[in-house]
Amino acid sequence: MAFDIDMIKNVYANMAKRIDKAREITGKPLTLAEKILYAHLWDGEPTQAYKRSVDYVNFSPDRIACQDATAQMALLQFMQAGKDKVAVPTTVHCDHLIQAKIGADKDLQTALNTSNEVFNFLESVSNKYGIGFWKPGAGIIHQVVLENYAFPGGMMIGTDSHTVNAGGLGMVAIGVGGADAVDVMAGMPWELKFPKMIGVKLTGKLSGWTAPKDVILKVAGILTVKGGTGAIVEYFGEGAKAMSCTGKGTICNMGAEIGATTSTFGYDESMERYLRATDRSEVADAANEIKDYLTADPEVYANPEQYFDEVIEINLDELKPHLNGPFTPDLATEVGSGMTEKAKANDWPLQVEWGLIGSCTNSSYEDLSRAASIAQQAIDKGLKTKAEFGINPGSEQVRYTADRDGILDVFENLDAKIFTNACGPCIGQWGRYEDPKNAPKNTIVHSFNRNFAKRADGNPNTHAFVASPEMVAAIAISGRLDFNPITDTLINENGEEVKLDEPTGWELPPKGFAVEEAGYIAPKANGSSVEVVVDPNSDRLELLTPFTPLGNKIEGAKLLIKAHGKCTTDHISMAGPWLRYRGHLDNISNNMLIGAVNAFNMKTNFVKSQLTGEYDAVPKVQREYKAKGIKTVVVGDHNYGEGSSREHAAMEPRHLGVAAVIVKSFARIHETNLKKQGMLGLTFANEADYDLIQEDDTFNFLDLDKFAPGKPLTIEVVHADGSKDTIVVNHTYNEGQIEWFKEGSALNLIKKQNA
């Protein structure tokens, strides 16, 4: 069944006219990404050409998706917006609050027992405001979206950075904070700086042990974790057309790891096959009628250097399987001897303790079938896994179909543990250790997207490496990080030397997809009678109190922390056990910046209080400042806020009294989240000024009363000895965003406009 088919047909009905007009106005052929952007302007038909990386543009997304951890705060905000129903199709997916520990059935029941209050809240809010609800166990948000909602040429936003997965079906799908989603739910435009365009030309064809995962692992190695910032990555070429739709989704999914706004592919036969296989022939038929508008103009792909800001070419015939990591997804290494050398040089444990397959990145039927072909070989050739082995199917539809076709039996025959259709270890929901902080140094391999320290299991000593599902299976069988199945052999139970053959699998299930209970609950047509109850004594949910504007005079602000090096949203607001407080702003604020490294002592969660001179936990020190009415400043390095879209990383500092975050550079989503919450997100005009900041500094904002677009701000930094430095900071606020700051938050402005 095709959800929202009338909406999709309406998008297609307007697409050709708008794209033709955009081509006329710009005077050039268009990339696919440009076509989709110009076709989704808030004002309808294009009237001007937009400058990449310069112009802020209002868009009208077609739909919104929220996962349960971020949906709580998004919906708590929407409840304040004064609306009776969401303005665009919206869904909520319960996939984050299920811990992987024992196995699917028991883990799901444990989640229902421990998080039922949250699930009930999300279901009731969804029912009240016309939101589709996917129950716990229904699947991972981005796999479910690809199977049910994504469509070529569409635009969607989602409250998760891996919303970009839908690019595998030719969408422009972008991860945002909950406040952005609230704007669109409330029927308002969504703002984005018109992105740059990066083209990736794929020649040749994937074969053997090389998988779609290796394409993005290679690209991550080239562009690094910030090389895609402010850009849409568009893949094209014969290698792209020859790839499966879910393989395309994997590549787009991990585009979040290079900082890309999103990634996408032009509509082709693999997408059509996937749409028809997932019971959406009506969408495929409609797309076929305008298929020339659902990919770039031919001139663009023929001469990409003329139309993209940067072009990368990868020959898939020559691409080798990769392992990326540890601790960052852009440290790329080809499997085999190169890993041996790196591991020995860096003291990475070569013995692998776990192999994990799943997450929103690699949990499709194709992924499971290819990995199962390796598992079956191990059984047939008398091999056992040297590492423990875990599987997270992407959706109930994938799980049911894989179970029907005997794929899950193969994994279980190799002693693999089948976890719930949920994120699990990918986002820290893994009950691996009783005391993760003091767990031993070890190595794991997984097919997930992120591998920051403590990301999967809370253990800072776990070295996590990212690979394709089939490579994860092979390495789990061998138990060696440097195992190369292309060249290496293994000794089986009988002492015989055996070699694994190349993986095989199915792009789509030969017998078609099947499912008995998908886990979807449609909302009431009229939810006015639905009552949403939040217990005032709950430690999981808390109704929001509007933020007070910071004002145009900030003086005497104290330094809270100067963060050293990588400071991701995991460092600012950890996941794992903290997920239980995602709907309670005050409680979750107790994890604010506890993972950030203090540049003055190189310790985490240990900063100096200028009130007492003593060192203590970051949230505790900040709460003391707040109690005294003292505003504070956070200072950071490059790509601050890399990683997840979680707006808690902005809301927690705002709630506890941080006024400004000053860094060398921001990750896109986090910078926007700070703006939405009425804070100052600023960058050093001179990066070397980062080094001027001292532990006991006080900040006076000299010209905040003249806050204006394109005009830098000046800050007087007063040191403990009375000496001063004056620094200049840049910002990217436009007029509308400055209004958010003046009102205290974007939500405050929405409420004012809807009053």
Coordinates of C-alpha atoms in Angstrom, one line a residue, residues 224-691:
T224 CA 36.7 13.4 6.2
V225 CA 34.0 14.0 8.8
K226 CA 33.5 17.6 7.8
G227 CA 34.3 17.6 4.0
G228 CA 30.6 17.4 3.1
T229 CA 29.5 20.2 5.4
G230 CA 27.0 22.5 3.7
A231 CA 26.8 20.3 0.6
I232 CA 24.5 17.8 -1.0
V233 CA 26.4 14.8 -2.4
E234 CA 24.9 13.4 -5.6
Y235 CA 26.0 10.0 -6.9
F236 CA 25.8 9.1 -10.6
G237 CA 27.3 7.0 -13.3
E238 CA 26.9 3.4 -14.5
G239 CA 28.2 2.1 -11.2
A240 CA 25.3 4.0 -9.5
K241 CA 22.7 2.6 -11.8
A242 CA 24.0 -1.0 -11.3
M243 CA 23.5 -0.7 -7.5
S244 CA 20.5 -1.8 -5.6
C245 CA 18.1 0.7 -4.0
T246 CA 19.0 -0.4 -0.5
G247 CA 22.7 -0.2 -1.4
K248 CA 22.1 3.4 -2.4
G249 CA 20.4 3.9 0.9
T250 CA 23.4 2.7 2.8
I251 CA 25.7 5.1 0.9
C252 CA 23.3 8.0 1.5
N253 CA 22.9 7.0 5.2
M254 CA 26.5 7.4 6.0
G255 CA 26.7 10.7 4.2
A256 CA 25.8 12.1 7.6
E257 CA 29.3 11.0 8.7
I258 CA 31.0 13.4 6.3
G259 CA 28.8 16.2 7.4
A260 CA 26.8 16.3 4.2
T261 CA 23.4 18.1 4.2
T262 CA 22.2 15.0 2.4
S263 CA 23.1 12.6 -0.4
T264 CA 21.0 11.3 -3.3
F265 CA 20.8 9.3 -6.5
G266 CA 18.8 9.8 -9.7
Y267 CA 15.7 7.7 -10.2
D268 CA 16.5 4.5 -12.1
E269 CA 15.3 0.9 -12.6
S270 CA 16.6 -0.3 -9.2
M271 CA 14.4 2.2 -7.5
E272 CA 11.4 1.2 -9.6
R273 CA 12.0 -2.5 -8.7
Y274 CA 12.2 -1.6 -5.0
L275 CA 9.0 0.5 -5.1
R276 CA 7.1 -2.4 -6.8
A277 CA 8.5 -5.0 -4.4
T278 CA 7.3 -2.9 -1.4
D279 CA 3.8 -2.7 -2.8
R280 CA 4.1 0.9 -4.2
S281 CA 3.6 0.3 -7.9
E282 CA 1.3 3.3 -7.9
V283 CA 4.3 5.5 -6.9
A284 CA 6.5 3.8 -9.5
D285 CA 3.9 4.4 -12.3
A286 CA 3.6 8.1 -11.3
A287 CA 7.4 8.5 -11.2
N288 CA 7.8 6.9 -14.6
E289 CA 5.6 9.6 -16.1
I290 CA 8.1 12.3 -15.1
K291 CA 11.3 10.3 -14.8
D292 CA 13.5 12.8 -16.8
Y293 CA 12.8 15.3 -14.0
L294 CA 13.8 12.8 -11.3
T295 CA 17.5 12.7 -12.3
A296 CA 20.0 15.4 -13.3
D297 CA 19.9 16.9 -16.8
P298 CA 22.2 14.8 -19.1
E299 CA 24.6 17.7 -19.6
V300 CA 25.3 17.7 -15.8
Y301 CA 26.5 14.1 -15.7
A302 CA 28.3 14.4 -19.1
N303 CA 30.4 17.4 -17.8
P304 CA 30.1 17.2 -14.0
E305 CA 33.0 19.6 -13.3
Q306 CA 30.9 22.4 -14.8
Y307 CA 28.0 21.9 -12.5
F308 CA 29.3 20.6 -9.2
D309 CA 31.5 22.4 -6.8
E310 CA 33.6 19.3 -6.4
V311 CA 33.7 16.0 -8.2
I312 CA 35.0 12.7 -7.0
E313 CA 35.4 9.7 -9.3
I314 CA 35.5 6.1 -8.0
N315 CA 36.1 3.1 -10.2
L316 CA 34.1 0.3 -8.6
D317 CA 36.0 -2.3 -10.5
E318 CA 39.1 -1.3 -8.5
L319 CA 37.5 -0.5 -5.1
K320 CA 38.6 -2.8 -2.3
P321 CA 36.6 -3.7 0.9
H322 CA 37.3 -1.3 3.7
L323 CA 37.3 -1.1 7.5
N324 CA 37.0 2.4 8.9
G325 CA 38.0 3.3 12.4
P326 CA 38.5 3.2 15.3
F327 CA 36.8 6.2 17.0
T328 CA 36.0 8.1 13.8
P329 CA 34.2 6.9 10.7
D330 CA 36.6 8.6 8.2
L331 CA 39.8 6.7 9.1
A332 CA 39.7 4.4 6.1
T333 CA 41.8 1.2 5.7
E334 CA 41.6 -1.5 3.1
V335 CA 41.1 -4.9 4.6
G336 CA 44.1 -7.1 5.0
S337 CA 47.8 -6.4 5.5
G338 CA 47.3 -2.6 5.7
M339 CA 45.2 -3.1 8.8
T340 CA 47.9 -5.4 10.3
E341 CA 50.4 -2.6 10.0
K342 CA 48.1 0.1 11.3
A343 CA 46.9 -2.0 14.2
K344 CA 50.4 -2.8 15.4
A345 CA 51.6 0.7 15.0
N346 CA 48.6 2.1 17.0
D347 CA 48.2 -0.8 19.5
W348 CA 44.7 -1.7 18.3
P349 CA 43.6 -5.1 19.5
L350 CA 43.7 -7.5 16.5
Q351 CA 41.4 -10.0 18.2
V352 CA 37.7 -9.2 17.5
E353 CA 35.2 -9.9 20.3
W354 CA 32.0 -9.0 18.5
G355 CA 30.6 -8.7 15.0
L356 CA 27.3 -6.8 14.6
I357 CA 25.1 -6.5 11.6
G358 CA 22.1 -4.1 11.4
S359 CA 21.3 -0.5 12.2
C360 CA 19.5 1.8 9.8
T361 CA 22.6 1.6 7.6
N362 CA 22.7 -2.1 6.7
S363 CA 19.7 -4.1 7.8
S364 CA 17.9 -4.7 4.5
Y365 CA 16.9 -8.0 3.1
E366 CA 19.9 -7.8 0.7
D367 CA 22.3 -7.1 3.5
L368 CA 21.1 -10.0 5.6
S369 CA 21.0 -12.4 2.6
R370 CA 24.6 -11.6 1.6
A371 CA 25.9 -11.9 5.2
A372 CA 23.9 -15.2 5.6
S373 CA 25.7 -16.6 2.5
I374 CA 29.0 -16.2 4.4
A375 CA 27.5 -17.7 7.6
Q376 CA 26.2 -20.7 5.6
Q377 CA 29.6 -21.3 4.1
A378 CA 31.1 -21.3 7.6
I379 CA 28.6 -24.0 8.6
D380 CA 29.2 -26.0 5.4
K381 CA 33.0 -25.8 5.8
G382 CA 33.2 -26.7 9.5
L383 CA 33.9 -23.3 10.8
K384 CA 32.7 -21.6 14.0
T385 CA 32.7 -17.9 14.8
K386 CA 35.7 -16.8 16.9
A387 CA 33.8 -13.6 17.8
E388 CA 30.3 -13.3 19.2
F389 CA 27.8 -12.4 16.5
G390 CA 24.6 -10.2 16.6
I391 CA 21.9 -9.3 14.1
N392 CA 19.4 -6.4 14.2
P393 CA 16.9 -6.7 11.3
G394 CA 15.8 -3.4 9.9
S395 CA 12.0 -3.8 10.1
E396 CA 9.4 -6.4 10.9
Q397 CA 8.8 -6.8 7.2
V398 CA 12.5 -7.6 6.7
R399 CA 12.6 -9.9 9.8
Y400 CA 9.5 -11.8 8.8
T401 CA 10.6 -12.3 5.2
A402 CA 14.1 -13.3 6.2
D403 CA 12.7 -15.7 8.8
R404 CA 10.3 -17.2 6.2
D405 CA 13.2 -17.7 3.8
G406 CA 15.5 -19.4 6.3
I407 CA 18.0 -16.6 6.6
L408 CA 17.6 -16.1 10.3
D409 CA 18.0 -19.8 10.8
V410 CA 21.4 -19.7 9.1
F411 CA 22.6 -17.0 11.6
E412 CA 21.2 -18.9 14.6
N413 CA 22.9 -22.1 13.4
L414 CA 26.1 -20.2 13.7
D415 CA 25.2 -19.2 17.2
A416 CA 24.3 -15.6 16.3
K417 CA 22.0 -13.6 18.6
I418 CA 19.0 -12.1 16.8
F419 CA 18.1 -8.8 18.5
T420 CA 14.9 -6.7 18.1
N421 CA 14.1 -4.8 15.0
A422 CA 15.6 -1.7 16.5
C423 CA 18.8 0.4 16.7
G424 CA 20.3 -1.4 19.6
P425 CA 24.1 -1.3 19.8
C426 CA 24.3 1.3 17.0
I427 CA 23.1 4.0 19.4
G428 CA 24.5 2.8 22.7
Q429 CA 21.5 0.6 23.5
W430 CA 23.5 -2.5 24.2
G431 CA 23.6 -4.3 27.5
R432 CA 27.1 -5.6 27.0
Y433 CA 28.7 -4.7 30.3
E434 CA 27.5 -4.2 33.8
D435 CA 30.3 -1.5 34.3
P436 CA 31.2 -0.1 30.9
K437 CA 33.4 2.6 32.2
N438 CA 35.9 0.1 33.6
A439 CA 35.5 -2.5 30.8
P440 CA 38.6 -3.8 29.1
K441 CA 40.3 -2.7 25.9
N442 CA 38.9 -4.7 22.9
T443 CA 37.9 -4.6 19.3
I444 CA 34.5 -5.0 17.6
V445 CA 33.4 -4.7 14.0
H446 CA 30.0 -3.6 12.9
S447 CA 28.0 -2.5 9.8
F448 CA 26.7 0.6 11.7
N449 CA 27.5 4.2 10.7
R450 CA 29.1 5.7 13.8
N451 CA 32.0 4.5 15.9
F452 CA 32.8 7.3 18.3
A453 CA 34.3 6.3 21.6
K454 CA 31.7 4.7 23.9
R455 CA 29.1 4.9 21.1
A456 CA 28.1 1.3 21.1
D457 CA 28.6 -0.1 24.6
G458 CA 29.7 2.8 26.8
N459 CA 33.2 1.4 27.0
P460 CA 35.8 4.1 26.1
N461 CA 38.3 1.2 25.4
T462 CA 36.2 -0.4 22.7
H463 CA 37.8 0.0 19.3
A464 CA 34.9 -0.1 16.8
F465 CA 35.4 -0.6 13.1
V466 CA 32.9 -0.1 10.4
A467 CA 32.5 -2.5 7.5
S468 CA 29.9 -4.1 5.1
P469 CA 27.7 -6.8 6.6
E470 CA 29.4 -9.5 4.6
M471 CA 32.8 -8.4 5.8
V472 CA 31.5 -8.2 9.4
A473 CA 30.4 -11.8 9.0
A474 CA 33.8 -12.9 7.7
I475 CA 35.7 -11.1 10.4
A476 CA 33.4 -12.5 13.1
I477 CA 34.1 -16.0 11.8
S478 CA 37.9 -15.4 11.7
G479 CA 38.1 -13.4 14.9
R480 CA 40.8 -11.3 13.4
L481 CA 40.6 -7.6 12.5
D482 CA 43.2 -8.0 9.8
F483 CA 41.5 -11.0 8.1
N484 CA 41.2 -10.6 4.4
P485 CA 38.7 -13.2 3.0
I486 CA 39.9 -12.5 -0.5
T487 CA 43.3 -13.9 0.2
D488 CA 43.4 -15.6 3.6
T489 CA 42.4 -19.1 4.7
L490 CA 41.0 -20.5 7.9
I491 CA 41.5 -23.8 9.8
N492 CA 38.2 -25.6 10.4
E493 CA 37.2 -28.1 13.1
N494 CA 38.9 -30.9 11.3
G495 CA 42.2 -29.1 11.0
E496 CA 41.6 -28.5 7.3
E497 CA 42.6 -25.2 5.6
V498 CA 39.5 -23.7 4.0
K499 CA 38.7 -20.4 2.2
L500 CA 35.5 -18.4 2.1
D501 CA 34.0 -17.9 -1.3
E502 CA 32.6 -14.5 -2.4
P503 CA 29.2 -13.5 -0.9
T504 CA 26.0 -14.0 -2.8
G505 CA 22.5 -12.7 -2.1
W506 CA 19.3 -11.2 -3.3
E507 CA 18.6 -7.6 -4.1
L508 CA 15.0 -8.4 -3.3
P509 CA 13.3 -11.5 -1.8
P510 CA 12.6 -14.0 -4.6
K511 CA 9.2 -14.8 -3.1
G512 CA 8.4 -11.2 -2.4
F513 CA 8.1 -9.4 0.9
A514 CA 5.7 -10.6 3.5
V515 CA 4.6 -9.5 7.0
E516 CA 1.8 -10.4 9.4
E517 CA 1.8 -7.4 11.7
A518 CA 3.9 -4.5 10.5
G519 CA 3.4 -2.5 13.7
Y520 CA 1.7 0.6 12.2
I521 CA -1.2 2.4 14.0
A522 CA -3.1 5.1 12.0
P523 CA -4.2 8.2 13.9
K524 CA -7.8 9.2 14.5
A525 CA -9.3 11.4 11.7
N526 CA -10.2 13.8 14.5
G527 CA -8.1 13.7 17.5
S528 CA -9.7 16.5 19.5
S529 CA -11.1 14.1 22.0
V530 CA -7.7 12.4 22.7
E531 CA -6.2 13.5 26.1
V532 CA -2.4 13.6 26.5
V533 CA -1.4 13.1 30.1
V534 CA 2.0 13.9 31.5
D535 CA 2.5 13.0 35.1
P536 CA 4.0 16.0 36.9
N537 CA 6.0 13.6 39.0
S538 CA 7.5 11.7 36.1
D539 CA 11.2 11.4 35.7
R540 CA 10.8 10.5 32.0
L541 CA 8.6 13.3 30.7
E542 CA 8.3 17.0 31.5
L543 CA 6.2 19.7 29.9
L544 CA 8.3 22.5 28.6
T545 CA 8.6 26.0 30.0
P546 CA 9.4 28.7 27.4
F547 CA 12.9 30.0 27.5
T548 CA 13.5 33.6 28.5
P549 CA 15.3 35.8 26.0
L550 CA 19.0 36.3 26.7
G551 CA 18.7 40.1 25.9
N552 CA 21.1 42.3 24.0
K553 CA 23.5 42.9 26.9
I554 CA 25.6 40.0 28.1
E555 CA 28.3 41.0 30.5
G556 CA 30.3 39.1 33.1
A557 CA 29.6 35.7 31.4
K558 CA 32.0 33.0 32.8
L559 CA 33.8 30.3 30.8
L560 CA 32.2 27.0 31.6
I561 CA 34.4 24.8 29.5
K562 CA 37.0 25.0 26.7
A563 CA 36.5 21.8 24.8
H564 CA 39.6 20.2 23.3
G565 CA 39.5 18.4 20.0
K566 CA 36.5 16.4 18.7
C567 CA 33.3 17.4 20.5
T568 CA 30.3 15.6 18.9
T569 CA 26.7 15.6 20.1
D570 CA 27.6 12.4 21.9
H571 CA 30.1 14.3 23.9
I572 CA 27.6 17.1 24.6
S573 CA 24.6 14.9 25.3
M574 CA 25.3 11.2 25.5
A575 CA 22.9 8.5 24.4
G576 CA 22.9 5.0 25.9
P577 CA 21.4 5.0 29.3
W578 CA 20.6 8.7 29.0
L579 CA 18.0 8.0 26.4
R580 CA 15.5 7.3 29.1
Y581 CA 15.4 11.1 29.9
R582 CA 15.0 12.4 26.4
G583 CA 11.5 13.7 27.3
H584 CA 12.6 15.4 30.5
L585 CA 14.8 18.4 29.9
D586 CA 15.9 19.0 33.4
N587 CA 16.9 15.4 34.1
I588 CA 18.7 14.9 30.8
S589 CA 20.6 18.1 31.4
N590 CA 22.6 16.2 34.0
N591 CA 24.6 14.8 31.1
M592 CA 25.5 18.1 29.5
L593 CA 29.0 18.1 28.2
I594 CA 30.1 15.3 30.4
G595 CA 32.0 13.7 27.5
A596 CA 33.8 16.9 26.4
V597 CA 37.5 17.0 27.1
N598 CA 38.5 20.1 29.2
A599 CA 41.4 21.7 27.4
F600 CA 43.0 22.8 30.7
N601 CA 43.4 19.4 32.3
M602 CA 42.5 17.0 29.4
K603 CA 39.9 15.4 31.6
T604 CA 36.2 14.8 31.0
N605 CA 33.4 16.1 33.3
F606 CA 35.9 18.0 35.4
V607 CA 35.9 21.8 35.2
K608 CA 36.8 24.7 37.4
S609 CA 34.1 26.7 39.1
Q610 CA 35.0 30.4 39.1
L611 CA 32.6 30.7 42.1
T612 CA 34.5 28.4 44.4
G613 CA 37.8 27.7 42.6
E614 CA 37.1 24.0 43.0
Y615 CA 36.7 21.4 40.2
D616 CA 33.5 19.4 39.7
A617 CA 31.2 17.9 37.2
V618 CA 30.2 20.2 34.3
P619 CA 26.4 20.1 34.9
K620 CA 26.9 20.7 38.7
V621 CA 29.2 23.7 38.1
Q622 CA 26.8 25.1 35.5
R623 CA 23.8 24.7 37.8
E624 CA 25.6 26.7 40.4
Y625 CA 26.2 29.5 37.9
K626 CA 22.5 29.4 36.9
A627 CA 21.4 29.6 40.6
K628 CA 23.5 32.8 40.9
G629 CA 22.0 34.2 37.6
I630 CA 25.4 34.1 35.9
K631 CA 25.5 33.4 32.2
T632 CA 28.2 31.2 30.7
V633 CA 30.1 30.6 27.5
V634 CA 31.3 27.3 26.0
V635 CA 34.4 27.3 23.7
G636 CA 35.1 24.6 21.2
D637 CA 37.3 23.4 18.3
H638 CA 36.4 22.5 14.7
N639 CA 33.2 20.8 13.6
Y640 CA 31.7 21.3 17.0
G641 CA 28.4 19.3 17.3
E642 CA 29.3 16.7 14.7
G643 CA 27.1 13.6 14.6
S644 CA 23.5 13.2 15.7
S645 CA 20.8 15.7 15.1
R646 CA 19.8 15.6 18.8
E647 CA 18.6 19.0 19.8
H648 CA 19.1 18.1 23.4
A649 CA 22.8 19.1 22.8
A650 CA 21.5 22.6 22.3
M651 CA 18.5 22.6 24.7
E652 CA 20.5 21.4 27.7
P653 CA 23.0 24.3 27.7
R654 CA 20.1 26.7 27.0
H655 CA 18.1 25.3 29.9
L656 CA 21.1 25.5 32.3
G657 CA 22.1 29.1 31.4
V658 CA 24.7 28.9 28.7
A659 CA 24.4 32.0 26.6
A660 CA 26.9 31.4 23.8
V661 CA 29.0 28.7 22.1
I662 CA 32.1 30.0 20.4
V663 CA 34.0 27.6 18.2
K664 CA 36.4 27.3 15.2
S665 CA 33.6 25.8 13.1
F666 CA 30.2 24.1 13.6
A667 CA 28.5 21.0 12.2
R668 CA 25.4 22.3 10.3
I669 CA 22.6 20.7 12.3
H670 CA 24.0 21.7 15.7
E671 CA 24.5 25.3 14.7
T672 CA 20.9 25.5 13.6
N673 CA 19.7 23.8 16.8
L674 CA 21.5 26.5 18.9
K675 CA 19.9 29.2 16.8
K676 CA 16.4 27.6 17.2
Q677 CA 16.8 27.6 21.0
G678 CA 17.6 31.3 21.1
M679 CA 21.3 31.0 21.8
L680 CA 24.4 32.5 20.2
G681 CA 26.3 30.1 18.0
L682 CA 29.5 32.0 17.0
T683 CA 32.8 31.2 15.3
F684 CA 36.2 32.8 15.9
A685 CA 37.0 35.2 13.1
N686 CA 40.7 34.3 13.8
E687 CA 40.9 30.7 14.8
A688 CA 44.1 31.4 16.8
D689 CA 41.9 33.3 19.3
Y690 CA 40.9 29.9 20.6
D691 CA 44.3 29.8 22.2

